[in-house]
mmCIF file of C-alpha atoms and ligand atoms in Angstrom:
data_model
loop_
_atom_site.group_PDB
_atom_site.id
_atom_site.type_symbol
_atom_site.label_atom_id
_atom_site.label_comp_id
_atom_site.label_asym_id
_atom_site.label_seq_id
_atom_site.Cartn_x
_atom_site.Cartn_y
_atom_site.Cartn_z
ATOM 1 C CA UNK A 1 -21.583 -46.760 93.831
ATOM 2 C CA UNK A 2 -22.019 -43.009 94.047
ATOM 3 C CA UNK A 3 -20.882 -41.321 90.808
ATOM 4 C CA UNK A 4 -19.526 -37.859 90.048
ATOM 5 C CA UNK A 5 -21.348 -36.073 87.221
ATOM 6 C CA UNK A 6 -20.186 -33.093 85.226
ATOM 7 C CA UNK A 7 -23.095 -31.410 83.381
ATOM 8 C CA UNK A 8 -22.842 -28.570 80.898
ATOM 9 C CA UNK A 9 -25.648 -26.076 80.450
ATOM 10 C CA UNK A 10 -27.140 -27.028 83.801
ATOM 11 C CA UNK A 11 -29.088 -23.772 84.246
ATOM 12 C CA UNK A 12 -32.247 -24.914 82.476
ATOM 13 C CA UNK A 13 -34.169 -27.673 80.754
ATOM 14 C CA UNK A 14 -32.555 -31.082 80.321
ATOM 15 C CA UNK A 15 -29.288 -30.020 82.124
ATOM 16 C CA UNK A 16 -31.083 -28.975 85.292
ATOM 17 C CA UNK A 17 -33.197 -32.119 85.179
ATOM 18 C CA UNK A 18 -30.172 -34.368 84.837
ATOM 19 C CA UNK A 19 -28.381 -32.657 87.710
ATOM 20 C CA UNK A 20 -31.434 -33.091 89.935
ATOM 21 C CA UNK A 21 -31.952 -36.690 88.947
ATOM 22 C CA UNK A 22 -28.305 -37.543 89.701
ATOM 23 C CA UNK A 23 -28.507 -35.788 93.137
ATOM 24 C CA UNK A 24 -31.688 -37.703 93.872
ATOM 25 C CA UNK A 25 -29.757 -40.922 93.164
ATOM 26 C CA UNK A 26 -27.220 -39.803 95.816
ATOM 27 C CA UNK A 27 -24.595 -39.039 93.229
ATOM 28 C CA UNK A 28 -22.399 -35.891 93.251
ATOM 29 C CA UNK A 29 -22.819 -33.230 90.547
ATOM 30 C CA UNK A 30 -20.649 -30.499 89.095
ATOM 31 C CA UNK A 31 -23.242 -28.207 87.547
ATOM 32 C CA UNK A 32 -21.752 -25.854 84.957
ATOM 33 C CA UNK A 33 -23.002 -22.949 82.892
ATOM 34 C CA UNK A 34 -21.898 -19.756 81.298
ATOM 35 C CA UNK A 35 -24.300 -17.765 83.507
ATOM 36 C CA UNK A 36 -23.483 -19.189 86.963
ATOM 37 C CA UNK A 37 -26.270 -17.240 88.757
ATOM 38 C CA UNK A 38 -28.771 -18.928 86.464
ATOM 39 C CA UNK A 39 -27.347 -22.394 87.277
ATOM 40 C CA UNK A 40 -27.371 -21.588 91.049
ATOM 41 C CA UNK A 41 -31.004 -20.393 90.848
ATOM 42 C CA UNK A 42 -32.130 -23.481 88.890
ATOM 43 C CA UNK A 43 -30.610 -25.784 91.504
ATOM 44 C CA UNK A 44 -30.901 -23.777 94.736
ATOM 45 C CA UNK A 45 -33.532 -26.119 96.128
ATOM 46 C CA UNK A 46 -31.199 -29.105 95.912
ATOM 47 C CA UNK A 47 -28.027 -27.398 97.082
ATOM 48 C CA UNK A 48 -25.787 -29.563 99.297
ATOM 49 C CA UNK A 49 -22.192 -30.603 99.715
ATOM 50 C CA UNK A 50 -22.809 -33.038 96.876
ATOM 51 C CA UNK A 51 -23.366 -30.161 94.403
ATOM 52 C CA UNK A 52 -20.654 -27.842 93.051
ATOM 53 C CA UNK A 53 -21.190 -24.935 90.702
ATOM 54 C CA UNK A 54 -18.513 -24.172 88.123
ATOM 55 C CA UNK A 55 -18.324 -21.468 85.411
ATOM 56 C CA UNK A 56 -18.262 -22.849 81.885
ATOM 57 C CA UNK A 57 -18.982 -21.375 78.513
ATOM 58 C CA UNK A 58 -18.397 -24.454 76.435
ATOM 59 C CA UNK A 59 -17.342 -22.450 73.392
ATOM 60 C CA UNK A 60 -14.208 -21.398 75.306
ATOM 61 C CA UNK A 61 -11.528 -24.178 75.396
ATOM 62 C CA UNK A 62 -9.654 -22.527 78.253
ATOM 63 C CA UNK A 63 -12.770 -22.493 80.415
ATOM 64 C CA UNK A 64 -13.443 -26.148 79.640
ATOM 65 C CA UNK A 65 -9.972 -27.143 80.890
ATOM 66 C CA UNK A 66 -10.312 -24.993 83.964
ATOM 67 C CA UNK A 67 -13.793 -26.311 84.763
ATOM 68 C CA UNK A 68 -12.653 -29.980 84.547
ATOM 69 C CA UNK A 69 -9.669 -29.195 86.758
ATOM 70 C CA UNK A 70 -11.989 -27.505 89.242
ATOM 71 C CA UNK A 71 -14.338 -30.503 89.251
ATOM 72 C CA UNK A 72 -11.513 -32.933 89.889
ATOM 73 C CA UNK A 73 -10.205 -30.704 92.702
ATOM 74 C CA UNK A 74 -13.646 -30.718 94.285
ATOM 75 C CA UNK A 75 -14.667 -34.439 93.960
ATOM 76 C CA UNK A 76 -11.351 -36.132 92.955
ATOM 77 C CA UNK A 77 -12.820 -37.889 89.939
ATOM 78 C CA UNK A 78 -15.357 -37.546 87.129
ATOM 79 C CA UNK A 79 -17.523 -40.547 86.261
ATOM 80 C CA UNK A 80 -20.168 -39.122 83.931
ATOM 81 C CA UNK A 81 -19.922 -36.112 81.628
ATOM 82 C CA UNK A 82 -23.134 -34.845 80.061
ATOM 83 C CA UNK A 83 -22.379 -32.639 77.084
ATOM 84 C CA UNK A 84 -25.771 -30.919 77.122
ATOM 85 C CA UNK A 85 -25.165 -27.195 76.476
ATOM 86 C CA UNK A 86 -26.652 -26.076 73.179
ATOM 87 C CA UNK A 87 -28.915 -23.763 71.276
ATOM 88 C CA UNK A 88 -30.584 -23.757 67.909
ATOM 89 C CA UNK A 89 -30.026 -21.576 64.855
ATOM 90 C CA UNK A 90 -33.105 -22.227 62.684
ATOM 91 C CA UNK A 91 -33.908 -21.053 59.199
ATOM 92 C CA UNK A 92 -33.152 -21.542 55.536
ATOM 93 C CA UNK A 93 -29.507 -22.402 54.968
ATOM 94 C CA UNK A 94 -29.009 -19.757 52.291
ATOM 95 C CA UNK A 95 -30.205 -17.053 54.619
ATOM 96 C CA UNK A 96 -27.584 -17.839 57.247
ATOM 97 C CA UNK A 97 -24.334 -15.981 57.387
ATOM 98 C CA UNK A 98 -21.076 -17.787 57.876
ATOM 99 C CA UNK A 99 -20.531 -16.236 61.379
ATOM 100 C CA UNK A 100 -24.021 -17.433 62.379
ATOM 101 C CA UNK A 101 -23.144 -20.940 61.225
ATOM 102 C CA UNK A 102 -19.746 -20.844 62.945
ATOM 103 C CA UNK A 103 -21.342 -19.720 66.226
ATOM 104 C CA UNK A 104 -23.737 -22.688 66.080
ATOM 105 C CA UNK A 105 -20.862 -25.047 65.624
ATOM 106 C CA UNK A 106 -18.743 -23.276 68.259
ATOM 107 C CA UNK A 107 -21.287 -24.139 70.929
ATOM 108 C CA UNK A 108 -23.008 -27.321 69.740
ATOM 109 C CA UNK A 109 -19.965 -29.058 68.282
ATOM 110 C CA UNK A 110 -16.734 -27.464 69.509
ATOM 111 C CA UNK A 111 -18.292 -27.123 72.934
ATOM 112 C CA UNK A 112 -18.449 -30.939 73.059
ATOM 113 C CA UNK A 113 -14.917 -31.182 71.627
ATOM 114 C CA UNK A 114 -13.502 -28.850 74.248
ATOM 115 C CA UNK A 115 -15.046 -30.733 77.179
ATOM 116 C CA UNK A 116 -14.153 -34.129 75.752
ATOM 117 C CA UNK A 117 -10.534 -33.063 75.218
ATOM 118 C CA UNK A 118 -10.352 -31.799 78.801
ATOM 119 C CA UNK A 119 -12.000 -34.837 80.429
ATOM 120 C CA UNK A 120 -10.698 -37.750 78.444
ATOM 121 C CA UNK A 121 -7.213 -37.659 80.100
ATOM 122 C CA UNK A 122 -8.915 -37.794 83.491
ATOM 123 C CA UNK A 123 -11.113 -40.707 82.506
ATOM 124 C CA UNK A 124 -8.214 -42.488 80.793
ATOM 125 C CA UNK A 125 -6.207 -42.208 84.008
ATOM 126 C CA UNK A 126 -9.154 -43.549 85.997
ATOM 127 C CA UNK A 127 -9.622 -46.322 83.402
ATOM 128 C CA UNK A 128 -13.346 -45.584 83.601
ATOM 129 C CA UNK A 129 -15.913 -42.989 82.663
ATOM 130 C CA UNK A 130 -19.052 -42.377 80.651
ATOM 131 C CA UNK A 131 -19.569 -39.565 78.126
ATOM 132 C CA UNK A 132 -23.243 -38.839 77.513
ATOM 133 C CA UNK A 133 -23.490 -36.530 74.532
ATOM 134 C CA UNK A 134 -26.861 -34.872 73.942
ATOM 135 C CA UNK A 135 -27.500 -34.836 70.236
ATOM 136 C CA UNK A 136 -30.998 -34.648 68.689
ATOM 137 C CA UNK A 137 -33.359 -36.294 66.231
ATOM 138 C CA UNK A 138 -31.697 -33.716 64.009
ATOM 139 C CA UNK A 139 -28.403 -35.519 64.600
ATOM 140 C CA UNK A 140 -29.829 -38.533 62.765
ATOM 141 C CA UNK A 141 -32.193 -37.023 60.160
ATOM 142 C CA UNK A 142 -31.966 -33.768 58.232
ATOM 143 C CA UNK A 143 -34.971 -31.466 58.789
ATOM 144 C CA UNK A 144 -36.050 -28.347 56.917
ATOM 145 C CA UNK A 145 -34.762 -25.116 58.595
ATOM 146 C CA UNK A 146 -32.300 -27.188 60.634
ATOM 147 C CA UNK A 147 -29.226 -27.195 58.389
ATOM 148 C CA UNK A 148 -26.932 -25.493 60.935
ATOM 149 C CA UNK A 149 -28.347 -27.214 64.010
ATOM 150 C CA UNK A 150 -28.422 -30.642 62.334
ATOM 151 C CA UNK A 151 -24.844 -30.171 60.987
ATOM 152 C CA UNK A 152 -23.681 -29.454 64.519
ATOM 153 C CA UNK A 153 -25.494 -32.527 65.903
ATOM 154 C CA UNK A 154 -24.429 -34.849 63.041
ATOM 155 C CA UNK A 155 -20.855 -33.716 63.856
ATOM 156 C CA UNK A 156 -21.406 -34.704 67.475
ATOM 157 C CA UNK A 157 -22.662 -38.107 66.303
ATOM 158 C CA UNK A 158 -19.585 -38.753 64.148
ATOM 159 C CA UNK A 159 -17.253 -37.526 66.826
ATOM 160 C CA UNK A 160 -18.887 -39.654 69.545
ATOM 161 C CA UNK A 161 -19.180 -42.911 67.594
ATOM 162 C CA UNK A 162 -15.574 -42.642 66.431
ATOM 163 C CA UNK A 163 -14.072 -41.685 69.827
ATOM 164 C CA UNK A 164 -16.122 -44.495 71.443
ATOM 165 C CA UNK A 165 -14.174 -47.076 69.410
ATOM 166 C CA UNK A 166 -10.886 -45.460 70.487
ATOM 167 C CA UNK A 167 -11.507 -45.211 74.204
ATOM 168 C CA UNK A 168 -13.449 -48.378 74.914
ATOM 169 C CA UNK A 169 -10.057 -50.013 75.676
ATOM 170 C CA UNK A 170 -9.747 -47.666 78.677
ATOM 171 C CA UNK A 171 -13.110 -48.561 80.154
ATOM 172 C CA UNK A 172 -14.712 -45.347 78.818
ATOM 173 C CA UNK A 173 -18.243 -45.601 77.456
ATOM 174 C CA UNK A 174 -19.960 -43.197 75.117
ATOM 175 C CA UNK A 175 -23.741 -42.783 74.745
ATOM 176 C CA UNK A 176 -25.371 -40.426 72.276
ATOM 177 C CA UNK A 177 -28.889 -39.230 73.279
ATOM 178 C CA UNK A 178 -31.255 -38.225 70.505
ATOM 179 C CA UNK A 179 -34.213 -36.498 72.156
ATOM 180 C CA UNK A 180 -37.491 -35.826 70.377
ATOM 181 C CA UNK A 181 -39.263 -32.604 71.479
ATOM 182 C CA UNK A 182 -38.833 -31.925 75.202
ATOM 183 C CA UNK A 183 -40.528 -29.154 77.152
ATOM 184 C CA UNK A 184 -37.569 -26.860 77.822
ATOM 185 C CA UNK A 185 -36.439 -23.348 76.932
ATOM 186 C CA UNK A 186 -34.728 -24.526 73.684
ATOM 187 C CA UNK A 187 -37.390 -23.084 71.414
ATOM 188 C CA UNK A 188 -38.118 -20.096 73.616
ATOM 189 C CA UNK A 189 -38.034 -16.793 71.732
ATOM 190 C CA UNK A 190 -35.094 -15.609 73.816
ATOM 191 C CA UNK A 191 -32.909 -18.610 72.899
ATOM 192 C CA UNK A 192 -33.516 -19.498 69.314
ATOM 193 C CA UNK A 193 -31.395 -17.642 66.778
ATOM 194 C CA UNK A 194 -32.686 -16.839 63.318
ATOM 195 C CA UNK A 195 -30.688 -15.830 60.259
ATOM 196 C CA UNK A 196 -30.200 -12.067 59.966
ATOM 197 C CA UNK A 197 -30.677 -12.038 56.180
ATOM 198 C CA UNK A 198 -33.784 -12.901 54.147
ATOM 199 C CA UNK A 199 -34.026 -14.017 50.566
ATOM 200 C CA UNK A 200 -37.169 -13.116 48.707
ATOM 201 C CA UNK A 201 -37.444 -16.489 46.918
ATOM 202 C CA UNK A 202 -38.094 -18.207 50.259
ATOM 203 C CA UNK A 203 -40.864 -15.801 51.263
ATOM 204 C CA UNK A 204 -43.595 -17.970 49.743
ATOM 205 C CA UNK A 205 -42.692 -20.825 52.145
ATOM 206 C CA UNK A 206 -43.972 -21.050 55.666
ATOM 207 C CA UNK A 207 -41.821 -18.749 57.822
ATOM 208 C CA UNK A 208 -39.312 -20.783 59.954
ATOM 209 C CA UNK A 209 -40.235 -18.643 62.958
ATOM 210 C CA UNK A 210 -43.915 -19.521 62.674
ATOM 211 C CA UNK A 211 -43.207 -23.234 62.098
ATOM 212 C CA UNK A 212 -40.786 -23.684 65.032
ATOM 213 C CA UNK A 213 -42.266 -21.294 67.557
ATOM 214 C CA UNK A 214 -45.491 -23.306 67.467
ATOM 215 C CA UNK A 215 -43.681 -26.164 69.160
ATOM 216 C CA UNK A 216 -42.615 -24.009 72.111
ATOM 217 C CA UNK A 217 -44.563 -24.966 75.195
ATOM 218 C CA UNK A 218 -46.316 -27.914 73.512
ATOM 219 C CA UNK A 219 -43.445 -30.440 73.504
ATOM 220 C CA UNK A 220 -44.381 -33.882 74.763
ATOM 221 C CA UNK A 221 -41.096 -34.904 76.349
ATOM 222 C CA UNK A 222 -40.608 -34.438 80.103
ATOM 223 C CA UNK A 223 -36.978 -33.443 80.971
ATOM 224 C CA UNK A 224 -37.320 -34.773 84.488
ATOM 225 C CA UNK A 225 -38.221 -38.224 83.194
ATOM 226 C CA UNK A 226 -35.283 -38.057 80.746
ATOM 227 C CA UNK A 227 -32.985 -37.114 83.656
ATOM 228 C CA UNK A 228 -34.122 -40.187 85.551
ATOM 229 C CA UNK A 229 -33.579 -42.467 82.554
ATOM 230 C CA UNK A 230 -30.064 -41.086 82.033
ATOM 231 C CA UNK A 231 -29.176 -41.860 85.632
ATOM 232 C CA UNK A 232 -30.373 -45.402 84.913
ATOM 233 C CA UNK A 233 -28.300 -45.538 81.701
ATOM 234 C CA UNK A 234 -25.204 -44.327 83.576
ATOM 235 C CA UNK A 235 -25.514 -47.375 85.804
ATOM 236 C CA UNK A 236 -25.729 -49.882 82.947
ATOM 237 C CA UNK A 237 -22.802 -52.167 82.267
ATOM 238 C CA UNK A 238 -23.623 -52.082 78.548
ATOM 239 C CA UNK A 239 -25.389 -48.750 77.930
ATOM 240 C CA UNK A 240 -26.816 -47.964 74.472
ATOM 241 C CA UNK A 241 -24.557 -46.241 71.992
ATOM 242 C CA UNK A 242 -27.465 -44.246 70.653
ATOM 243 C CA UNK A 243 -30.529 -43.712 72.781
ATOM 244 C CA UNK A 244 -33.634 -42.269 71.119
ATOM 245 C CA UNK A 245 -35.508 -40.390 73.846
ATOM 246 C CA UNK A 246 -39.269 -40.029 73.570
ATOM 247 C CA UNK A 247 -41.939 -41.731 71.492
ATOM 248 C CA UNK A 248 -41.751 -38.982 68.883
ATOM 249 C CA UNK A 249 -38.056 -39.673 68.438
ATOM 250 C CA UNK A 250 -38.717 -43.373 68.040
ATOM 251 C CA UNK A 251 -41.661 -42.773 65.646
ATOM 252 C CA UNK A 252 -39.620 -40.373 63.505
ATOM 253 C CA UNK A 253 -36.246 -42.110 63.479
ATOM 254 C CA UNK A 254 -37.402 -45.733 62.987
ATOM 255 C CA UNK A 255 -39.028 -45.153 59.540
ATOM 256 C CA UNK A 256 -36.137 -42.937 58.492
ATOM 257 C CA UNK A 257 -33.604 -45.647 59.318
ATOM 258 C CA UNK A 258 -35.800 -48.279 57.630
ATOM 259 C CA UNK A 259 -35.895 -46.083 54.540
ATOM 260 C CA UNK A 260 -32.138 -45.884 54.623
ATOM 261 C CA UNK A 261 -31.841 -49.652 54.815
ATOM 262 C CA UNK A 262 -34.299 -49.957 51.934
ATOM 263 C CA UNK A 263 -32.169 -47.552 49.888
ATOM 264 C CA UNK A 264 -29.112 -49.790 50.560
ATOM 265 C CA UNK A 265 -31.128 -52.726 49.140
ATOM 266 C CA UNK A 266 -32.513 -50.797 46.213
ATOM 267 C CA UNK A 267 -29.098 -49.637 45.074
ATOM 268 C CA UNK A 268 -26.995 -52.571 46.162
ATOM 269 C CA UNK A 269 -26.195 -53.700 42.610
ATOM 270 C CA UNK A 270 -25.261 -50.143 41.601
ATOM 271 C CA UNK A 271 -23.119 -49.764 44.729
ATOM 272 C CA UNK A 272 -21.264 -53.043 43.975
ATOM 273 C CA UNK A 273 -20.781 -51.969 40.375
ATOM 274 C CA UNK A 274 -18.127 -49.516 41.570
ATOM 275 C CA UNK A 275 -15.856 -52.344 42.888
ATOM 276 C CA UNK A 276 -12.554 -52.637 41.087
ATOM 277 C CA UNK A 277 -11.290 -55.804 39.381
ATOM 278 C CA UNK A 278 -7.640 -55.147 40.291
HETATM 279 N N1 NAP B 1 -35.623 -29.683 74.170
HETATM 280 C C1 NAP B 1 -35.636 -30.387 73.088
HETATM 281 O O1 NAP B 1 -36.681 -30.608 72.444
HETATM 282 C C2 NAP B 1 -34.369 -30.950 72.555
HETATM 283 C C3 NAP B 1 -34.437 -31.846 71.479
HETATM 284 C C4 NAP B 1 -33.259 -32.376 70.966
HETATM 285 C C5 NAP B 1 -32.042 -32.003 71.516
HETATM 286 N N2 NAP B 1 -31.972 -31.102 72.547
HETATM 287 C C6 NAP B 1 -30.704 -30.744 73.043
HETATM 288 O O2 NAP B 1 -30.687 -30.811 74.450
HETATM 289 C C7 NAP B 1 -29.706 -29.926 74.971
HETATM 290 C C8 NAP B 1 -30.302 -29.119 76.153
HETATM 291 O O3 NAP B 1 -31.246 -28.243 75.665
HETATM 292 P P1 NAP B 1 -32.619 -27.953 76.394
HETATM 293 O O4 NAP B 1 -33.697 -28.539 75.596
HETATM 294 O O5 NAP B 1 -32.539 -28.311 77.845
HETATM 295 O O6 NAP B 1 -32.683 -26.339 76.160
HETATM 296 P P2 NAP B 1 -32.456 -25.181 77.164
HETATM 297 O O7 NAP B 1 -33.442 -25.207 78.272
HETATM 298 O O8 NAP B 1 -32.454 -23.960 76.293
HETATM 299 O O9 NAP B 1 -31.021 -25.450 77.739
HETATM 300 C C9 NAP B 1 -29.879 -25.239 77.023
HETATM 301 C C10 NAP B 1 -28.757 -24.871 78.008
HETATM 302 O O10 NAP B 1 -27.590 -24.752 77.261
HETATM 303 C C11 NAP B 1 -26.875 -23.583 77.787
HETATM 304 N N3 NAP B 1 -25.937 -23.042 76.798
HETATM 305 C C12 NAP B 1 -26.131 -22.526 75.566
HETATM 306 N N4 NAP B 1 -24.970 -22.095 75.028
HETATM 307 C C13 NAP B 1 -23.978 -22.384 76.001
HETATM 308 C C14 NAP B 1 -22.591 -22.150 76.025
HETATM 309 N N5 NAP B 1 -21.891 -21.574 75.015
HETATM 310 N N6 NAP B 1 -21.947 -22.567 77.114
HETATM 311 C C15 NAP B 1 -22.587 -23.107 78.146
HETATM 312 N N7 NAP B 1 -23.911 -23.293 78.197
HETATM 313 C C16 NAP B 1 -24.596 -22.932 77.094
HETATM 314 C C17 NAP B 1 -27.963 -22.578 78.049
HETATM 315 O O11 NAP B 1 -27.469 -21.641 78.930
HETATM 316 P P3 NAP B 1 -27.842 -20.084 78.820
HETATM 317 O O12 NAP B 1 -28.998 -19.916 79.666
HETATM 318 O O13 NAP B 1 -26.600 -19.361 79.328
HETATM 319 O O14 NAP B 1 -28.158 -19.801 77.349
HETATM 320 C C18 NAP B 1 -29.044 -23.504 78.661
HETATM 321 O O15 NAP B 1 -28.848 -23.665 80.044
HETATM 322 C C19 NAP B 1 -29.202 -29.075 73.790
HETATM 323 O O16 NAP B 1 -27.971 -29.583 73.367
HETATM 324 C C20 NAP B 1 -30.298 -29.340 72.775
HETATM 325 O O17 NAP B 1 -29.810 -29.168 71.479
HETATM 326 C C21 NAP B 1 -33.155 -30.606 73.079
#
């Protein structure tokens, strides 16, 4: 059956690719973004009555409510929400200011919160729906220079896994997507934010900008292929709770999770030693 998608940050990269893949599957799409011209330009070649454009800066709760209302007005329901909008603040944690950290969370975490709070009543009423929350490898593993970004994505993981257990009873599914490196604008000079402050002690290390900029334009993941796979996942009766997208994600996350399991084994006796004898 044709589905109605609601995609945040649809003006580039993975968001655009998902919107196009859903339209190719004959679904309907509400493509949202904070810069609506950019979203319209990115999708102008697939414009049709199955595609609606709606203004949404996810950091703004009021806009999230209004965008969901607009989507329901247009297509009467929402089947799949893709919380995709995001950016990365990269650098040493100590060099970040609190406002820089808060802005990262305002988009990457609270943006997801705002959209989920707006859309869950709709899905609950429908007794169906699928939330697809785009996290990251950095939502599963901590990486150097990624403290703020990883914190925002780990928060999305905790939120999603917990809410999933609460809303399953209403027929609502939740899937986290942990992409490896995908060829998008995420690491483009214009989009990455770097800490405004620098601390001399970190100067001897490789500069975060040099490390991360090197990935830009060389990422292996193809957003169009990910879009297609997410359309497939949205049609599954039992979709994955956590989907690791790309062979780099699988190759990085598998050993990290195996190491975590090993640590449980190594420290099992010490863990159990904290049990009370009440
Ligand atoms: N590409 C990767 O390697 C990779 C890996 C792991 C996870 N991810 C995640 O995938 C998602 C999509 O990123 P991408 O790779 O496709 O990068 P992208 O091409 O830079 O797309 C990010 C989109 O998010 C939008 N956005 C940023 N802040 C927003 C806000 N406050 N409100 C609404 N839209 C906002 C951007 O819009 P503007 O043009 O207005 O800034 C842009 O369209 C992100 O959540 C990212 O963390 C990507």
